[in-house]
Amino acid sequence: MVILLLLLLLVLPASPLQAEVSVRASVNPSRAHVGQTVALAIEIQNAQGVQAPALQNLDGFEARYIGPSTQMSIVNGQVSSSITHRYALTAEREGVFQLGPFSVEHAGTTYRTNAVQVAVSAAPEGGAGAGGARGDAMRLMLSTARESVYVHERLPIEVTLYVRGTRVSDIAFPTLSAPGLSIEPFGQPDRGTDQLDGLTYEVLRFKTFVVPLQAGPRSLGPAALRLNVVTQGSGFFMSQKRPVDLQSNQVPLEVKALPQAGRPADFAGAVGRFTLEVTAAPTDVLAGDPITLKMMLRGEGNLTDAQPPRLSERSGFRVYDPQPAQGEAQGVRLFEQVIIPESAEVKVLPPVRFSYFDVGAGEYRTLTSAAIPLNVRARAENVAPQIVTAPGQEPAPQEETLGTDIVSIKDGLGRLIHRDRPWYGSGWVWLWLPLPALLLLGATLYDRQRTRLTGDLRYARYAGAGKVARAGLAEAEASLRAGQVEQCYDVLSRTVREYLAAKLDLPVGAVDANSVAGRGVQGAELEQVAAFFDAFEQARYTGRSHAADAEALLGKARQIIDALERRKAKTSLFALLLVVLAMPAMAAEGPQSSFFAGNSAYAAGRYEEARQAYEAVLRSGWESAAVRFNLGNSYFKLGRKGLAIVHYERAAQLAPRDPDIEANLSFARSATGADDCRPLWWQRLAFPLATRFTSAGLLQSALLLLTAALLLLTAYKLLATRPRLLLYLAGGCGVATVVVASSLAF
């Protein structure tokens, strides 16, 4: 299949993307009244990736860039493409205005559009202003639950679209201007009817939350929303659509700083109202056995960034970091923490504390759970306690008597894989396989990336942080050039805090130099972060808000984002794909308590109890090479060597180069007289990768190599110079794909 695809791509006709570039401007409608918004479109034919042109000669209009749209088509093997940049122009006064011609830069050449004309008349009685006026057919209004909030308080807001006597379609989600506030995404709107100024309107209510990041007076809004008005047409076209941009009112906010008086030492920035429920199991254990502590936060507040509750006392326990647990719902946050009593002298599990600021009472509160009684029994003197390690830590080496018994169990859980949802069984793989030639038309891994982002909010936040931060820096620079120094400071603070929070998985309100240092930012990068916050505090809160200071702060923000983005860029594409595919496993911390319980039971010689614990991990839907290996050991110790061989073989499929698995599998086969099923010498020669990599790894490598070959051929077809090196590299990737695919088939 690969060879046929390569030949197909090589014989495709040359793309007409090199055809002559043409530009055209159009406006809709060409007649408007003061305060009305018209749509300006600048279309560039036979070109892609053209930057939005800067608008000039716009006397009488306020312009706002909406965004680009691209289009490609194939007719009789000929490819044509275009990009259209769209703008919203709001008329400011009466008159007949000529807009343009506009200049478009592409590939070192300047193109000029045609000029367009717009006639603007006086606004009709009752015409729309900010938020609309009485009698408008469409109005957009912004409202909040209250206008006085605390820093980091989660404030509900609502953007309401009112429509009366007008057909509308293609309603977009609102966008909101909120300097100094973090905005959560809008949910699906609620529909209904409402009375406004004695008139009945159809309404759409868009709801979300904002979180203030800094104290002081703030302005929320205006909100902007784009839709199409459907009008009755004539002739063949029965209806037409006209784009309309609406703008809401602004809402003033008074953001109050959290008081210093009475602030608990363990306060981590949680603001709202919460309750805490804590359970632990098992409570009857041997010294060295793990206990799973489950903590549930419930209430109203910013739970997404809530830090886990903390044990008030840790002496007598080995304590692992709490992990987010599965099964969270709206208004609920779950954490699981593994703790291990070290001696029989431990009698109770200490209380758990969680401090927050109660916005209703205006004071700090600390939730404290009750101490949980424990029955910790001493371990037999001839049985050493099991060494339990957290995922990602290296276990201590153990002495083994090789050749006389099986190798002991694995201490680390290893990388978990969902048994029922392997990555190669997902829909994007089966959509990708029959459609590789569509890469010539720009079909890339966007669908798979979008699926990953939808399923993992943290990864979505991480992946989009760089793009959002660049937009924030551009907004801050624009504010500085316009002389709005205060707004520049607000935008810079929000941009850097939200960028670091997204990159390092921190709450927005807890971002500072200390919290960043705890997430692996060190050396020059940490110094840049500390310098930014020091400069911001000095300039913003001492009253020296000068343009020169703001420009220096803008440079520091760029250094921070550029440094962390460069560090991200050093990661190879293959490693990034492994991280993305491993995310469901990394998020699955639930099976760890069963795994550690199995390790403790195995060390105590309770092999049946260990077997049940390891199989509980498998029943939860997850597996790893360590789980299969330890389960095989348990079956071997129980005398069920046939089942032990089965689980050793499955462990070998997950970790084919693990010497411990190979040793135990060979020992179990020799103990039962089973044949050695390893490939023959000629099979190892013909299929060199079959015994060195997993099937999932080979399939992933084959898809990557095939994709690389197609991308190289696509680049060869699009580049004007057409270097033959790209063909040689594509051929090499094709040969490598055949080798990998043959090993996979074997």
Short mmCIF file of N, CA, C and O in Angstrom, two decimals, residues 56-153:
data_model
loop_
_atom_site.label_atom_id
_atom_site.label_comp_id
_atom_site.label_asym_id
_atom_site.label_seq_id
_atom_site.Cartn_x
_atom_site.Cartn_y
_atom_site.Cartn_z
N GLN A 56 -6.25 50.74 6.53
CA GLN A 56 -6.00 52.18 6.48
C GLN A 56 -7.18 52.84 5.75
O GLN A 56 -8.05 52.16 5.20
N ASN A 57 -7.21 54.16 5.77
CA ASN A 57 -8.28 54.92 5.11
C ASN A 57 -9.66 54.49 5.61
O ASN A 57 -10.57 54.19 4.84
N LEU A 58 -9.81 54.43 6.95
CA LEU A 58 -11.07 54.01 7.55
C LEU A 58 -11.71 55.18 8.31
O LEU A 58 -12.21 55.01 9.41
N ASP A 59 -11.68 56.34 7.75
CA ASP A 59 -12.28 57.50 8.38
C ASP A 59 -13.78 57.27 8.56
O ASP A 59 -14.50 56.92 7.62
N GLY A 60 -14.26 57.42 9.80
CA GLY A 60 -15.69 57.27 10.07
C GLY A 60 -16.09 55.90 10.56
O GLY A 60 -17.27 55.67 10.81
N PHE A 61 -15.14 54.99 10.74
CA PHE A 61 -15.46 53.63 11.18
C PHE A 61 -14.49 53.20 12.28
O PHE A 61 -13.31 53.57 12.27
N GLU A 62 -14.99 52.39 13.19
CA GLU A 62 -14.15 51.69 14.17
C GLU A 62 -14.05 50.24 13.72
O GLU A 62 -15.07 49.56 13.55
N ALA A 63 -12.81 49.74 13.51
CA ALA A 63 -12.59 48.41 12.94
C ALA A 63 -12.20 47.42 14.02
O ALA A 63 -11.50 47.74 14.97
N ARG A 64 -12.68 46.17 13.86
CA ARG A 64 -12.30 45.06 14.74
C ARG A 64 -12.08 43.82 13.89
O ARG A 64 -12.94 43.47 13.08
N TYR A 65 -10.92 43.19 14.05
CA TYR A 65 -10.59 42.00 13.25
C TYR A 65 -11.36 40.79 13.79
O TYR A 65 -11.31 40.49 14.99
N ILE A 66 -12.07 40.08 12.92
CA ILE A 66 -12.85 38.91 13.32
C ILE A 66 -12.02 37.64 13.20
O ILE A 66 -11.99 36.81 14.10
N GLY A 67 -11.29 37.46 12.10
CA GLY A 67 -10.49 36.25 11.92
C GLY A 67 -10.46 35.81 10.46
O GLY A 67 -11.16 36.35 9.61
N PRO A 68 -9.62 34.81 10.16
CA PRO A 68 -9.51 34.33 8.79
C PRO A 68 -10.39 33.10 8.54
O PRO A 68 -10.81 32.42 9.46
N SER A 69 -10.65 32.84 7.28
CA SER A 69 -11.27 31.59 6.84
C SER A 69 -10.57 31.15 5.56
O SER A 69 -10.22 31.98 4.72
N THR A 70 -10.33 29.85 5.43
CA THR A 70 -9.63 29.33 4.26
C THR A 70 -10.53 28.38 3.50
O THR A 70 -11.47 27.80 4.05
N GLN A 71 -10.23 28.21 2.23
CA GLN A 71 -11.02 27.34 1.38
C GLN A 71 -10.12 26.70 0.34
O GLN A 71 -9.23 27.37 -0.22
N MET A 72 -10.30 25.41 0.09
CA MET A 72 -9.57 24.69 -0.96
C MET A 72 -10.57 23.86 -1.75
O MET A 72 -11.55 23.36 -1.21
N SER A 73 -10.30 23.70 -3.04
CA SER A 73 -11.15 22.88 -3.89
C SER A 73 -10.30 22.20 -4.95
O SER A 73 -9.23 22.69 -5.32
N ILE A 74 -10.80 21.06 -5.42
CA ILE A 74 -10.13 20.31 -6.48
C ILE A 74 -11.13 20.08 -7.60
O ILE A 74 -12.20 19.49 -7.38
N VAL A 75 -10.82 20.55 -8.77
CA VAL A 75 -11.67 20.36 -9.94
C VAL A 75 -10.80 19.80 -11.06
O VAL A 75 -9.84 20.44 -11.50
N ASN A 76 -11.12 18.57 -11.50
CA ASN A 76 -10.35 17.91 -12.55
C ASN A 76 -8.86 17.85 -12.22
O ASN A 76 -7.99 18.08 -13.07
N GLY A 77 -8.55 17.56 -10.96
CA GLY A 77 -7.16 17.42 -10.55
C GLY A 77 -6.46 18.72 -10.28
O GLY A 77 -5.29 18.71 -9.88
N GLN A 78 -7.11 19.85 -10.51
CA GLN A 78 -6.49 21.16 -10.28
C GLN A 78 -6.91 21.68 -8.91
O GLN A 78 -8.10 21.70 -8.58
N VAL A 79 -5.94 22.10 -8.12
CA VAL A 79 -6.19 22.56 -6.77
C VAL A 79 -6.21 24.08 -6.75
O VAL A 79 -5.31 24.73 -7.29
N SER A 80 -7.24 24.67 -6.14
CA SER A 80 -7.30 26.12 -5.94
C SER A 80 -7.55 26.39 -4.47
O SER A 80 -8.20 25.60 -3.79
N SER A 81 -7.00 27.50 -3.98
CA SER A 81 -7.14 27.83 -2.58
C SER A 81 -7.30 29.33 -2.43
O SER A 81 -6.93 30.11 -3.31
N SER A 82 -7.86 29.73 -1.28
CA SER A 82 -8.01 31.14 -0.98
C SER A 82 -8.07 31.31 0.52
O SER A 82 -8.38 30.37 1.26
N ILE A 83 -7.78 32.52 0.98
CA ILE A 83 -7.92 32.89 2.38
C ILE A 83 -8.63 34.23 2.44
O ILE A 83 -8.35 35.13 1.63
N THR A 84 -9.59 34.35 3.35
CA THR A 84 -10.38 35.57 3.49
C THR A 84 -10.24 36.09 4.91
O THR A 84 -10.49 35.35 5.87
N HIS A 85 -9.81 37.33 5.04
CA HIS A 85 -9.73 37.99 6.34
C HIS A 85 -10.98 38.86 6.51
O HIS A 85 -11.31 39.68 5.64
N ARG A 86 -11.65 38.70 7.66
CA ARG A 86 -12.92 39.39 7.90
C ARG A 86 -12.77 40.40 9.04
O ARG A 86 -12.11 40.12 10.04
N TYR A 87 -13.44 41.53 8.86
CA TYR A 87 -13.41 42.61 9.84
C TYR A 87 -14.84 43.08 10.11
O TYR A 87 -15.71 42.99 9.23
N ALA A 88 -15.06 43.57 11.33
CA ALA A 88 -16.33 44.21 11.68
C ALA A 88 -16.09 45.70 11.79
O ALA A 88 -15.23 46.16 12.55
N LEU A 89 -16.83 46.50 11.00
CA LEU A 89 -16.68 47.95 10.97
C LEU A 89 -17.94 48.59 11.54
O LEU A 89 -19.05 48.35 11.05
N THR A 90 -17.77 49.39 12.59
CA THR A 90 -18.89 50.06 13.22
C THR A 90 -18.91 51.52 12.78
O THR A 90 -17.92 52.25 12.98
N ALA A 91 -20.01 51.95 12.16
CA ALA A 91 -20.12 53.32 11.65
C ALA A 91 -20.21 54.31 12.81
O ALA A 91 -20.99 54.12 13.75
N GLU A 92 -19.42 55.40 12.72
CA GLU A 92 -19.36 56.39 13.79
C GLU A 92 -20.08 57.70 13.45
O GLU A 92 -20.47 58.43 14.36
N ARG A 93 -20.25 58.01 12.16
CA ARG A 93 -20.94 59.25 11.80
C ARG A 93 -21.54 59.12 10.40
O ARG A 93 -21.25 58.17 9.67
N GLU A 94 -22.37 60.09 10.04
CA GLU A 94 -23.04 60.06 8.75
C GLU A 94 -22.07 60.42 7.63
O GLU A 94 -21.05 61.08 7.83
N GLY A 95 -22.43 59.98 6.40
CA GLY A 95 -21.65 60.34 5.24
C GLY A 95 -21.51 59.18 4.28
O GLY A 95 -21.97 58.05 4.55
N VAL A 96 -20.88 59.46 3.12
CA VAL A 96 -20.56 58.43 2.14
C VAL A 96 -19.05 58.25 2.17
O VAL A 96 -18.30 59.19 1.92
N PHE A 97 -18.61 57.06 2.50
CA PHE A 97 -17.19 56.81 2.76
C PHE A 97 -16.64 55.82 1.74
O PHE A 97 -17.31 54.81 1.40
N GLN A 98 -15.44 56.09 1.25
CA GLN A 98 -14.72 55.15 0.40
C GLN A 98 -13.66 54.46 1.25
O GLN A 98 -12.80 55.11 1.85
N LEU A 99 -13.73 53.12 1.32
CA LEU A 99 -12.80 52.33 2.11
C LEU A 99 -11.80 51.66 1.17
O LEU A 99 -12.20 51.00 0.22
N GLY A 100 -10.51 51.83 1.48
CA GLY A 100 -9.49 51.23 0.64
C GLY A 100 -9.03 52.19 -0.43
O GLY A 100 -9.39 53.37 -0.46
N PRO A 101 -8.20 51.70 -1.39
CA PRO A 101 -7.75 50.30 -1.48
C PRO A 101 -6.81 49.91 -0.34
O PRO A 101 -6.13 50.75 0.22
N PHE A 102 -6.79 48.59 -0.01
CA PHE A 102 -5.98 48.06 1.06
C PHE A 102 -4.79 47.30 0.48
O PHE A 102 -4.90 46.67 -0.59
N SER A 103 -3.67 47.34 1.20
CA SER A 103 -2.44 46.68 0.75
C SER A 103 -2.31 45.31 1.42
O SER A 103 -2.50 45.18 2.63
N VAL A 104 -1.96 44.29 0.61
CA VAL A 104 -1.76 42.93 1.08
C VAL A 104 -0.34 42.50 0.74
O VAL A 104 0.05 42.56 -0.44
N GLU A 105 0.43 42.06 1.75
CA GLU A 105 1.81 41.61 1.54
C GLU A 105 1.84 40.10 1.47
O GLU A 105 1.31 39.42 2.35
N HIS A 106 2.48 39.56 0.43
CA HIS A 106 2.62 38.11 0.30
C HIS A 106 3.87 37.79 -0.52
O HIS A 106 4.03 38.30 -1.64
N ALA A 107 4.76 36.98 0.08
CA ALA A 107 5.98 36.50 -0.60
C ALA A 107 6.80 37.66 -1.16
O ALA A 107 7.32 37.58 -2.28
N GLY A 108 6.89 38.74 -0.40
CA GLY A 108 7.71 39.87 -0.81
C GLY A 108 7.06 40.79 -1.82
O GLY A 108 7.70 41.74 -2.29
N THR A 109 5.81 40.53 -2.18
CA THR A 109 5.11 41.36 -3.18
C THR A 109 3.92 42.04 -2.52
O THR A 109 3.24 41.44 -1.68
N THR A 110 3.66 43.28 -2.89
CA THR A 110 2.52 44.03 -2.37
C THR A 110 1.39 44.05 -3.40
O THR A 110 1.60 44.43 -4.56
N TYR A 111 0.21 43.62 -2.98
CA TYR A 111 -0.98 43.62 -3.83
C TYR A 111 -1.97 44.63 -3.25
O TYR A 111 -2.04 44.82 -2.03
N ARG A 112 -2.76 45.27 -4.11
CA ARG A 112 -3.72 46.27 -3.68
C ARG A 112 -5.13 45.86 -4.11
O ARG A 112 -5.35 45.47 -5.26
N THR A 113 -6.06 45.96 -3.16
CA THR A 113 -7.45 45.60 -3.44
C THR A 113 -8.17 46.76 -4.12
O THR A 113 -7.64 47.87 -4.24
N ASN A 114 -9.38 46.48 -4.53
CA ASN A 114 -10.26 47.53 -5.02
C ASN A 114 -10.79 48.35 -3.84
O ASN A 114 -10.68 47.94 -2.67
N ALA A 115 -11.32 49.52 -4.11
CA ALA A 115 -11.96 50.34 -3.08
C ALA A 115 -13.44 50.00 -3.02
O ALA A 115 -14.06 49.63 -4.02
N VAL A 116 -14.03 50.10 -1.82
CA VAL A 116 -15.46 49.85 -1.64
C VAL A 116 -16.09 51.09 -1.01
O VAL A 116 -15.41 51.88 -0.36
N GLN A 117 -17.38 51.24 -1.19
CA GLN A 117 -18.08 52.44 -0.73
C GLN A 117 -19.21 52.04 0.20
O GLN A 117 -19.94 51.08 -0.05
N VAL A 118 -19.35 52.82 1.31
CA VAL A 118 -20.41 52.58 2.28
C VAL A 118 -21.11 53.91 2.56
O VAL A 118 -20.44 54.92 2.84
N ALA A 119 -22.44 53.90 2.47
CA ALA A 119 -23.25 55.09 2.78
C ALA A 119 -23.83 54.93 4.17
O ALA A 119 -24.51 53.94 4.47
N VAL A 120 -23.57 55.90 5.06
CA VAL A 120 -24.01 55.84 6.45
C VAL A 120 -25.01 56.96 6.69
O VAL A 120 -24.72 58.14 6.42
N SER A 121 -26.18 56.58 7.20
CA SER A 121 -27.23 57.55 7.51
C SER A 121 -27.38 57.68 9.01
O SER A 121 -26.77 56.94 9.78
N ALA A 122 -28.20 58.65 9.45
CA ALA A 122 -28.41 58.87 10.88
C ALA A 122 -29.10 57.66 11.50
O ALA A 122 -29.88 56.96 10.84
N ALA A 123 -28.79 57.41 12.76
CA ALA A 123 -29.39 56.27 13.46
C ALA A 123 -30.88 56.48 13.62
O ALA A 123 -31.32 57.59 13.96
N PRO A 124 -31.70 55.46 13.39
CA PRO A 124 -33.15 55.61 13.58
C PRO A 124 -33.49 55.77 15.05
O PRO A 124 -32.70 55.45 15.93
N GLU A 125 -34.68 56.28 15.29
CA GLU A 125 -35.11 56.47 16.68
C GLU A 125 -35.15 55.13 17.39
O GLU A 125 -35.70 54.15 16.89
N GLY A 126 -34.52 55.07 18.60
CA GLY A 126 -34.44 53.79 19.31
C GLY A 126 -33.33 52.93 18.83
O GLY A 126 -33.33 51.75 19.09
N GLY A 127 -32.34 53.50 18.07
CA GLY A 127 -31.25 52.69 17.54
C GLY A 127 -30.38 52.14 18.64
O GLY A 127 -30.38 52.59 19.76
N ALA A 128 -29.58 51.09 18.28
CA ALA A 128 -28.79 50.35 19.26
C ALA A 128 -27.56 51.11 19.64
O ALA A 128 -26.87 51.66 18.84
N GLY A 129 -27.26 51.12 20.90
CA GLY A 129 -25.98 51.54 21.43
C GLY A 129 -25.35 50.37 22.11
O GLY A 129 -25.58 49.24 21.77
N ALA A 130 -24.54 50.62 23.12
CA ALA A 130 -23.94 49.54 23.88
C ALA A 130 -25.02 48.83 24.66
O ALA A 130 -25.67 49.37 25.52
N GLY A 131 -25.23 47.61 24.34
CA GLY A 131 -26.25 46.83 25.01
C GLY A 131 -27.63 46.99 24.43
O GLY A 131 -28.56 46.35 24.84
N GLY A 132 -27.81 47.84 23.42
CA GLY A 132 -29.10 48.01 22.80
C GLY A 132 -29.92 49.10 23.47
O GLY A 132 -29.57 49.67 24.49
N ALA A 133 -31.00 49.48 22.82
CA ALA A 133 -31.90 50.49 23.38
C ALA A 133 -33.32 49.98 23.26
O ALA A 133 -33.59 48.95 22.64
N ARG A 134 -34.26 50.75 23.84
CA ARG A 134 -35.65 50.32 23.85
C ARG A 134 -36.17 50.10 22.43
O ARG A 134 -36.01 50.95 21.57
N GLY A 135 -36.81 48.95 22.21
CA GLY A 135 -37.43 48.66 20.93
C GLY A 135 -36.51 48.00 19.93
O GLY A 135 -36.94 47.71 18.82
N ASP A 136 -35.24 47.76 20.26
CA ASP A 136 -34.33 47.11 19.31
C ASP A 136 -34.81 45.70 19.01
O ASP A 136 -35.34 44.99 19.87
N ALA A 137 -34.57 45.25 17.77
CA ALA A 137 -34.90 43.88 17.41
C ALA A 137 -33.93 42.90 18.04
O ALA A 137 -34.29 41.74 18.30
N MET A 138 -32.70 43.32 18.31
CA MET A 138 -31.70 42.46 18.94
C MET A 138 -30.94 43.27 19.99
O MET A 138 -30.56 44.41 19.74
N ARG A 139 -30.72 42.67 21.13
CA ARG A 139 -29.98 43.32 22.20
C ARG A 139 -29.09 42.29 22.88
O ARG A 139 -29.45 41.11 22.98
N LEU A 140 -27.97 42.75 23.35
CA LEU A 140 -27.04 41.90 24.08
C LEU A 140 -26.74 42.57 25.41
O LEU A 140 -26.32 43.73 25.45
N MET A 141 -26.98 41.84 26.50
CA MET A 141 -26.81 42.42 27.83
C MET A 141 -25.95 41.52 28.69
O MET A 141 -26.06 40.29 28.65
N LEU A 142 -25.06 42.15 29.46
CA LEU A 142 -24.14 41.46 30.37
C LEU A 142 -24.56 41.75 31.81
O LEU A 142 -24.83 42.90 32.16
N SER A 143 -24.63 40.71 32.62
CA SER A 143 -25.03 40.89 34.02
C SER A 143 -24.20 39.97 34.90
O SER A 143 -23.67 38.95 34.46
N THR A 144 -24.07 40.35 36.18
CA THR A 144 -23.33 39.56 37.16
C THR A 144 -24.20 39.35 38.39
O THR A 144 -25.17 40.08 38.62
N ALA A 145 -23.82 38.34 39.17
CA ALA A 145 -24.57 38.07 40.39
C ALA A 145 -24.40 39.19 41.40
O ALA A 145 -25.31 39.49 42.17
N ARG A 146 -23.25 39.85 41.42
CA ARG A 146 -22.97 40.98 42.31
C ARG A 146 -21.80 41.75 41.74
O ARG A 146 -21.06 41.25 40.90
N GLU A 147 -21.61 42.96 42.23
CA GLU A 147 -20.58 43.83 41.69
C GLU A 147 -19.43 44.05 42.66
O GLU A 147 -18.53 44.84 42.39
N SER A 148 -19.45 43.35 43.81
CA SER A 148 -18.36 43.41 44.78
C SER A 148 -17.93 41.99 45.10
O SER A 148 -18.73 41.19 45.59
N VAL A 149 -16.68 41.65 44.78
CA VAL A 149 -16.18 40.29 44.94
C VAL A 149 -14.79 40.34 45.55
O VAL A 149 -14.14 41.40 45.61
N TYR A 150 -14.31 39.16 45.98
CA TYR A 150 -12.96 39.03 46.51
C TYR A 150 -12.04 38.50 45.42
O TYR A 150 -12.48 37.85 44.45
N VAL A 151 -10.75 38.76 45.59
CA VAL A 151 -9.75 38.16 44.71
C VAL A 151 -9.88 36.64 44.77
O VAL A 151 -10.03 36.06 45.85
N HIS A 152 -9.85 35.99 43.59
CA HIS A 152 -9.92 34.54 43.43
C HIS A 152 -11.31 33.97 43.71
O HIS A 152 -11.47 32.75 43.72
N GLU A 153 -12.30 34.83 43.95
CA GLU A 153 -13.66 34.33 44.11
C GLU A 153 -14.24 34.01 42.75
O GLU A 153 -14.05 34.74 41.79
#
